[in-house]
Coordinates of C-alpha atoms in Angstrom, one line a residue:
M1 CA 0.0 0.0 0.0
A2 CA 2.7 2.4 1.0
D3 CA 4.4 2.1 -2.4
T4 CA 1.5 4.0 -4.2
T5 CA 2.6 7.6 -4.7
L6 CA -0.3 9.9 -4.3
L7 CA 1.5 13.2 -4.8
E8 CA 4.8 14.4 -6.2
V9 CA 6.2 17.9 -5.9
H10 CA 9.4 18.5 -7.9
D11 CA 11.6 21.7 -7.9
V12 CA 8.6 24.0 -7.2
R13 CA 9.1 27.7 -7.1
R14 CA 6.7 30.5 -6.1
S15 CA 7.2 34.2 -5.7
F16 CA 5.0 37.2 -5.3
P17 CA 5.4 40.8 -6.6
K18 CA 6.6 43.4 -4.2
P19 CA 4.9 46.8 -4.0
G20 CA 8.1 48.7 -4.9
G21 CA 8.9 46.4 -7.8
G22 CA 10.8 43.1 -8.0
E23 CA 9.6 39.9 -6.4
L24 CA 9.6 38.1 -3.1
L25 CA 10.7 34.5 -3.5
V26 CA 8.7 32.4 -1.1
L27 CA 9.4 28.9 -2.3
D28 CA 12.4 27.6 -4.2
G29 CA 13.4 24.1 -5.2
V30 CA 10.8 22.4 -3.1
E31 CA 10.7 18.6 -3.2
L32 CA 8.0 16.5 -1.6
A33 CA 6.3 13.1 -2.1
L34 CA 3.3 11.6 -0.3
K35 CA 2.7 7.9 -0.4
Q36 CA -0.5 6.1 0.4
G37 CA -0.9 5.4 4.1
E38 CA 1.4 8.4 5.1
I39 CA 0.9 11.5 7.2
V40 CA 3.6 14.0 6.3
G41 CA 4.3 17.0 8.4
L42 CA 5.6 20.4 7.2
L43 CA 7.4 22.0 10.1
G44 CA 9.0 25.4 10.1
R45 CA 8.9 29.1 11.1
S46 CA 6.3 31.5 9.8
G47 CA 7.3 32.8 6.4
S48 CA 8.8 29.5 5.2
G49 CA 6.0 29.1 2.6
K50 CA 4.3 26.0 4.1
S51 CA 0.8 27.4 3.7
T52 CA 1.7 28.7 0.2
L53 CA 2.8 25.1 -0.7
L54 CA -0.6 23.7 0.4
R55 CA -2.4 26.2 -1.8
L56 CA -0.3 25.1 -4.8
I57 CA -1.0 21.4 -4.0
S58 CA -4.8 22.2 -3.7
G59 CA -4.8 23.9 -7.1
L60 CA -5.8 27.3 -5.5
S61 CA -2.6 28.8 -6.8
R62 CA 0.0 27.9 -9.5
P63 CA 3.7 27.5 -9.2
Q64 CA 6.0 29.6 -11.3
G65 CA 8.5 26.7 -11.7
G66 CA 8.6 23.0 -11.2
T67 CA 5.8 20.4 -11.3
I68 CA 3.1 19.1 -8.9
R69 CA 1.5 15.8 -9.9
Y70 CA -1.5 14.1 -8.2
L71 CA -1.8 10.4 -9.1
G72 CA 0.7 11.0 -11.9
Q73 CA -1.3 13.8 -13.5
P74 CA -0.2 17.5 -13.4
I75 CA -2.4 19.7 -11.2
D76 CA -4.2 22.4 -13.2
G77 CA -6.8 23.8 -11.0
P78 CA -8.4 22.2 -7.9
P79 CA -8.3 18.4 -8.3
G80 CA -11.3 16.3 -7.3
G81 CA -9.3 14.1 -4.9
I82 CA -7.8 16.7 -2.6
A83 CA -9.5 18.5 0.2
M84 CA -8.3 21.1 2.8
V85 CA -9.0 21.9 6.4
F86 CA -8.0 25.5 7.4
Q87 CA -6.8 27.1 10.6
S88 CA -9.9 29.3 10.7
F89 CA -13.2 27.4 10.8
A90 CA -14.4 29.1 7.6
L91 CA -18.1 28.2 8.1
F92 CA -21.0 30.0 6.8
P93 CA -22.8 31.4 9.9
W94 CA -26.2 31.5 8.3
L95 CA -26.1 27.7 7.4
T96 CA -26.6 24.8 9.8
V97 CA -24.0 22.1 10.4
L98 CA -25.7 19.9 7.9
E99 CA -25.9 22.6 5.3
N100 CA -22.3 23.6 5.7
V101 CA -21.2 20.0 5.2
Q102 CA -23.4 19.5 2.2
L103 CA -21.9 22.4 0.3
G104 CA -19.0 20.5 -1.3
L105 CA -21.3 17.8 -2.4
E106 CA -23.8 20.2 -4.0
A107 CA -21.0 21.5 -6.1
L108 CA -20.6 18.0 -7.5
N109 CA -24.3 17.9 -8.6
L110 CA -25.0 14.7 -6.8
P111 CA -28.6 13.5 -6.2
P112 CA -30.2 15.2 -3.1
A113 CA -30.7 11.9 -1.3
E114 CA -27.0 11.0 -1.7
I115 CA -25.9 14.5 -0.6
R116 CA -27.9 14.2 2.6
S117 CA -26.9 10.6 3.4
R118 CA -23.2 11.3 2.9
A119 CA -23.3 14.5 4.9
I120 CA -25.0 12.9 7.8
A121 CA -22.5 10.0 7.7
A122 CA -19.5 12.5 7.7
I123 CA -21.1 14.4 10.7
D124 CA -21.6 11.1 12.6
L125 CA -18.0 10.0 11.8
I126 CA -16.4 13.2 13.1
G127 CA -18.5 13.0 16.4
L128 CA -21.2 15.6 15.8
D129 CA -24.3 13.3 15.7
G130 CA -27.2 15.3 17.0
Y131 CA -25.9 18.7 15.9
E132 CA -27.0 18.6 12.3
N133 CA -29.5 21.5 12.7
A134 CA -27.2 23.7 15.0
Y135 CA -25.7 26.9 13.7
P136 CA -22.0 27.7 14.0
R137 CA -22.7 30.3 16.7
E138 CA -24.1 27.5 18.9
L139 CA -20.9 25.5 18.7
S140 CA -17.6 25.6 20.6
G141 CA -14.4 26.2 18.7
G142 CA -13.6 22.5 18.7
M143 CA -17.0 21.5 17.4
R144 CA -16.8 24.1 14.6
Q145 CA -13.4 22.7 13.5
R146 CA -15.0 19.2 13.5
V147 CA -17.5 20.6 11.0
G148 CA -14.6 21.8 8.9
F149 CA -13.2 18.2 9.0
A150 CA -16.6 16.8 8.1
R151 CA -16.9 19.2 5.2
A152 CA -13.5 18.1 3.9
L153 CA -14.1 14.3 4.4
V154 CA -17.6 14.3 2.9
V155 CA -16.2 14.5 -0.7
H156 CA -14.2 11.3 0.0
P157 CA -10.8 12.8 -0.9
N158 CA -7.6 10.7 -1.4
I159 CA -5.5 13.5 0.2
L160 CA -6.4 15.7 3.2
L161 CA -4.4 18.9 3.5
M162 CA -4.4 20.4 7.0
D163 CA -3.2 24.0 7.5
E164 CA -2.6 24.3 11.3
P165 CA -6.1 22.9 12.0
F166 CA -5.6 22.7 15.7
S167 CA -3.8 26.0 16.4
A168 CA -6.9 28.1 17.0
L169 CA -8.2 25.7 19.7
D170 CA -7.4 25.5 23.4
V171 CA -4.9 22.8 24.5
L172 CA -7.4 20.3 25.7
T173 CA -9.8 20.7 22.8
A174 CA -6.9 20.4 20.3
E175 CA -5.6 17.2 22.0
N176 CA -9.1 15.6 21.9
L177 CA -9.6 16.4 18.2
R178 CA -6.1 15.1 17.3
T179 CA -6.7 11.9 19.2
D180 CA -10.1 11.3 17.6
L181 CA -8.6 11.9 14.1
L182 CA -5.7 9.5 14.7
E183 CA -8.0 6.8 16.0
L184 CA -10.3 7.1 12.9
W185 CA -7.1 7.0 10.7
G186 CA -5.7 4.0 12.5
E187 CA -9.0 2.1 12.3
D188 CA -9.3 2.8 8.5
Q189 CA -12.6 4.7 9.0
L190 CA -11.5 7.8 7.1
P191 CA -12.0 7.8 3.3
I192 CA -8.6 9.4 2.8
K193 CA -5.4 7.7 1.8
G194 CA -2.8 10.3 2.9
M195 CA -2.5 13.5 4.8
I196 CA -0.2 16.6 4.8
L197 CA -0.1 18.6 8.0
V198 CA 1.3 22.1 8.3
T199 CA 2.2 22.9 11.9
H200 CA 4.4 25.0 14.2
N201 CA 4.1 22.5 17.0
I202 CA 7.0 20.1 17.3
E203 CA 5.2 17.7 19.6
E204 CA 2.1 17.7 17.4
A205 CA 4.3 16.8 14.4
V206 CA 5.9 13.8 16.3
L207 CA 2.5 12.7 17.6
M208 CA 0.8 12.6 14.3
C209 CA 3.3 12.2 11.4
D210 CA 5.2 9.4 9.8
R211 CA 7.7 11.9 8.3
V212 CA 8.5 15.5 9.3
L213 CA 9.9 17.8 6.6
L214 CA 11.8 20.7 8.1
F215 CA 11.4 24.0 6.2
S216 CA 14.0 26.7 6.0
T217 CA 13.1 30.4 5.4
N218 CA 13.9 33.1 2.9
P219 CA 13.1 31.3 0.6
G220 CA 11.2 28.3 1.9
R221 CA 12.6 24.9 0.9
V222 CA 12.9 21.4 2.5
A223 CA 16.0 21.6 4.6
G224 CA 15.8 18.2 6.2
E225 CA 13.6 15.1 6.9
I226 CA 13.0 13.1 10.0
R227 CA 11.2 9.8 10.0
I228 CA 9.1 9.1 13.1
D229 CA 9.4 5.3 13.6
L230 CA 7.0 5.0 16.5
P231 CA 3.9 2.7 16.7
R232 CA 0.5 4.4 17.2
P233 CA -1.0 5.4 19.6
R234 CA 2.1 7.4 20.6
E235 CA 2.7 8.5 24.2
R236 CA 4.3 11.9 25.0
T237 CA 6.0 10.3 28.0
D238 CA 7.7 7.6 25.9
P239 CA 11.5 8.3 26.0
R240 CA 11.6 7.6 22.2
F241 CA 8.9 10.3 21.7
E242 CA 11.0 12.8 23.7
D243 CA 14.1 11.8 21.7
Y244 CA 12.4 12.7 18.4
V245 CA 11.3 16.1 19.9
D246 CA 14.8 16.8 21.0
Q247 CA 16.2 15.7 17.6
I248 CA 13.9 18.2 15.8
Y249 CA 14.7 21.0 18.1
T250 CA 18.4 20.3 17.7
E251 CA 18.3 20.2 13.9
M252 CA 16.2 23.4 13.7
T253 CA 18.4 25.4 16.0
A254 CA 21.6 24.2 14.2
R255 CA 20.2 25.2 10.8
Q256 CA 19.0 28.6 12.0
R257 CA 22.4 29.2 13.6
A258 CA 24.2 28.3 10.3
A259 CA 21.8 30.5 8.3
R260 CA 22.6 33.5 10.6
A261 CA 26.3 32.9 10.4
D262 CA 26.1 32.8 6.6
R263 CA 24.3 36.2 6.4
G264 CA 26.1 38.2 9.0
G265 CA 26.6 42.0 9.0
L266 CA 23.8 44.3 7.9
G267 CA 22.4 41.3 6.1
T268 CA 21.3 39.7 9.4
L269 CA 17.5 39.5 9.4
M270 CA 16.0 40.1 12.8
T271 CA 12.6 39.0 14.0
H272 CA 11.0 41.5 16.3
V273 CA 11.2 40.4 19.9
S274 CA 10.5 42.8 22.8
P275 CA 13.1 43.4 25.5
N276 CA 10.5 42.2 28.0
L277 CA 10.3 38.8 26.3
I278 CA 14.1 38.6 26.3
S279 CA 14.3 39.5 30.0
G280 CA 11.5 37.0 30.8
L281 CA 13.2 34.1 29.1
I282 CA 16.6 34.9 30.7
E283 CA 14.9 35.0 34.1
A284 CA 13.1 31.7 33.4
V285 CA 16.3 29.9 32.4
A286 CA 18.3 31.4 35.3
A287 CA 15.8 30.2 37.8
A288 CA 15.3 26.7 39.2
P289 CA 15.1 24.0 38.0
Y290 CA 17.2 25.1 35.0
N291 CA 19.8 27.2 36.8
G292 CA 21.2 28.6 33.6
K293 CA 20.7 25.8 31.2
A294 CA 17.4 24.6 29.7
D295 CA 16.3 21.9 27.3
L296 CA 14.3 23.7 24.7
P297 CA 11.4 21.3 24.7
D298 CA 11.1 21.5 28.5
I299 CA 11.2 25.3 28.6
A300 CA 8.8 25.5 25.7
S301 CA 6.4 23.2 27.6
D302 CA 6.8 25.1 30.9
L303 CA 6.2 28.5 29.2
Q304 CA 3.5 27.1 26.9
M305 CA 5.4 28.5 23.8
E306 CA 5.5 27.0 20.3
I307 CA 8.6 27.2 18.1
D308 CA 7.4 30.4 16.4
E309 CA 7.2 32.1 19.8
L310 CA 10.3 30.5 21.5
F311 CA 12.9 30.4 18.7
P312 CA 12.9 34.2 18.0
V313 CA 13.5 35.0 21.7
A314 CA 16.1 32.3 22.1
E315 CA 17.9 33.5 18.9
A316 CA 17.8 37.1 20.2
L317 CA 19.6 35.9 23.3
Q318 CA 22.2 34.2 21.1
M319 CA 22.7 37.2 18.9
L320 CA 23.2 39.4 22.0
R321 CA 25.6 36.8 23.4
L322 CA 23.4 36.5 26.5
G323 CA 22.6 32.9 25.7
D324 CA 23.9 30.1 23.5
L325 CA 21.8 27.6 21.5
E326 CA 23.4 24.3 20.9
G327 CA 22.2 20.7 20.7
G328 CA 18.6 21.7 21.5
D329 CA 19.6 23.5 24.7
L330 CA 19.6 27.1 25.7
K331 CA 22.5 28.0 28.0
L332 CA 23.0 31.4 29.5
T333 CA 26.4 33.0 29.0
H334 CA 28.3 34.8 31.8
M335 CA 26.7 38.1 30.7
G336 CA 23.3 36.4 30.5
K337 CA 23.6 35.3 34.2
R338 CA 24.7 38.8 35.1
F339 CA 21.7 40.2 33.4
A340 CA 19.4 37.9 35.3
D341 CA 20.9 39.1 38.7
A342 CA 21.1 42.8 37.8
E343 CA 18.9 45.7 38.6
L344 CA 17.3 47.7 35.8
N345 CA 20.0 50.2 35.2
E346 CA 22.7 47.5 35.0
R347 CA 20.5 45.5 32.7
K348 CA 20.4 48.5 30.4
E349 CA 24.2 48.8 30.4
I350 CA 24.6 45.1 29.6
F351 CA 22.1 45.4 26.8
S352 CA 23.8 48.5 25.4
R353 CA 27.2 46.8 25.3
A354 CA 25.6 43.8 23.7
L355 CA 24.0 45.9 21.0
I356 CA 27.3 47.7 20.2
G357 CA 29.4 44.6 20.2
H358 CA 27.1 42.1 18.5
V359 CA 24.3 43.7 16.5
P360 CA 25.9 45.3 13.4
L361 CA 22.9 47.5 12.5
A362 CA 22.7 49.0 16.1
A363 CA 26.5 49.7 16.1
H364 CA 26.2 51.2 12.6
I365 CA 23.4 53.6 13.5
R366 CA 25.2 54.7 16.7
R367 CA 28.4 55.3 14.7
V368 CA 26.6 57.4 12.1
L369 CA 24.9 59.5 14.8
D370 CA 28.2 60.0 16.7
E371 CA 30.0 61.1 13.5
R372 CA 27.4 63.7 12.4
A373 CA 27.7 67.2 13.9
H374 CA 24.0 67.4 14.6
H375 CA 23.8 63.8 15.7
T376 CA 20.7 62.9 13.7
A377 CA 20.0 60.7 10.7
P378 CA 16.8 59.9 8.7
R379 CA 15.2 56.5 9.0
R380 CA 15.1 56.2 5.2
R381 CA 18.9 56.0 5.0
F382 CA 19.1 52.8 7.1
V383 CA 16.1 51.2 5.4
D384 CA 17.7 51.7 2.0
E385 CA 20.9 50.1 3.2
L386 CA 19.1 47.1 4.6
E387 CA 17.1 46.6 1.4
D388 CA 20.4 46.0 -0.4
H389 CA 20.5 42.8 1.6
M390 CA 16.9 41.8 2.3
T391 CA 13.3 42.3 1.3
E392 CA 11.4 45.6 2.1
D393 CA 9.3 43.8 4.8
A394 CA 12.3 42.2 6.3
A395 CA 14.2 45.5 6.4
E396 CA 11.2 47.1 8.2
E397 CA 11.0 44.4 10.8
T398 CA 14.8 44.4 11.3
L399 CA 14.9 48.2 11.8
R400 CA 11.9 48.0 14.2
T401 CA 13.7 45.4 16.3
V402 CA 16.8 47.5 16.6
V403 CA 14.7 50.6 17.5
S404 CA 12.9 48.7 20.3
W405 CA 16.1 47.2 21.7
S406 CA 18.0 50.5 21.5
R407 CA 15.3 52.4 23.3
F408 CA 15.5 49.8 26.2
A409 CA 19.3 50.2 26.2
E410 CA 19.1 54.0 25.8
L411 CA 21.6 53.7 23.0
F412 CA 19.9 56.3 20.8
A413 CA 16.5 57.8 20.3
Y414 CA 14.0 57.6 17.5
D415 CA 11.0 59.9 16.7
D416 CA 8.4 58.0 14.8
E417 CA 6.6 61.1 13.6
S418 CA 9.6 62.8 12.1
E419 CA 11.3 59.4 11.3
I420 CA 14.6 60.7 12.7
F421 CA 17.2 59.0 14.8
S422 CA 19.1 61.1 17.3
L423 CA 21.3 61.1 20.4
E424 CA 18.6 63.1 22.2
N425 CA 18.4 60.9 25.3
P426 CA 21.0 58.1 25.2
A427 CA 22.6 56.8 28.3

C-alpha cells in the first residue's frame, strides 16, 4: 500500500510581486512526495512558505516553476481528490452544520438523497451526531473545527491537507480532536489515503506524522527530513517520543544558527522580539530547576510556547551573546547570568554593550549618529541600506527590532513622527 505515490512535488518555485517592484521569493526548489498510508508534516517558522505550498497542491494557486502531480497527472486547478482543512473554521454562519457539510457535495451535482446521506455519515463520523441543525454560533471552537473536517471528508478525498487545523483551539480541545482523528485513521474509518499537516508545534508533528519535513526560510525549501518510527498510539511520556522532539529542536536550532552565520553584518534578518520577552526568558532559564541551562522542549512546555514564539526569543539571546543555542539546549552566558541578577540600570548597560558589540545595525546607527555634527539621521537612510541585503518587509522588521532594543538600552532615540534617529536621550 505504501508504495503507491499519491502526490509528487518537484523543484517547485513560487514568488510574489513586491509593491516597490521586483519579487519576493517564497518557495524555491521544493521537493516532496506523499505515499498512500502516510501522514507527512511540514514544520518550520512563519514565512517559510508552508501554507503557500498547500495552496499550490490544492490547485488554488499555481507554481512559477517545477511540477506538482496528483496520481501521476499534473495539477491544473483544484483536483477532485484533494480537500483542505484551514486554521480558521471558515463556516457560513447562516447555514446549519448539515448545510455547511453538504456544500461541497452540492457543487458535485449529486442527487439530493445521496448528498444528505453522505453529509450525515460524515457528521456522525467526526463526532457531531445530533448537531445537524445547529448553527456555528451555537458550537464551541472544537465543534466548529469538527464541522470543517466533516466538510473536507464528505467528498471522499484521497489526500487531506491540513493548515494548522488545531492552532486556534485551546490545548485540551486540540488534543481531543487530534486523538479522535488519529483513532479514525488507525481504524481505517476515514475515506482518505494520505495527509499533509502544516504545523508550528513540534510535539504535534511527532505525535501525528510518519515523516516530518523541516522547512528553511527566505526562501522556503525542504532543509531536512526526520522519519518518526514509533507505533501508534504514541505517548508523549515515551522516551523515544522525547528523543524525536529533541532531535527536531536540535536540527532546527543548528540550521538557524548556520543561516545567521552565513548572512552576518547588515544582512542579518532580525525577528521583532520585545526586551520584556528577552528578559523574561533569561529569568526563566536562570531560575530553578534550570539554573542557567534549559532543554528547549522543556522550557517551551513550561512556558507554553511554540517554536514560532520561543525560537525568535532564544535566537535574540544568542545574537546578543546573553545565551547560546546548541544541541537543542539554551544556555545562559556569563553576561546572561549577570543580566538575570542585575537591577534595571545595570541591565540597560549590559544590553547596550551587547548591541554595540554584536548587532551590526545598532552599532552602525550609533556610529553614524556619533560622527554627524547634529547627531541625527533619517530612517530612510538605514532602510535603503538594509534593502540591499533583504526584502522591504524584512528591512522594516529588522529596523523596528533595533529601535525597540536601543530604546530599552538608551543607546539612541527615534522619533516615529519625524522618522529621525538622534542622540537626544542616550545613556
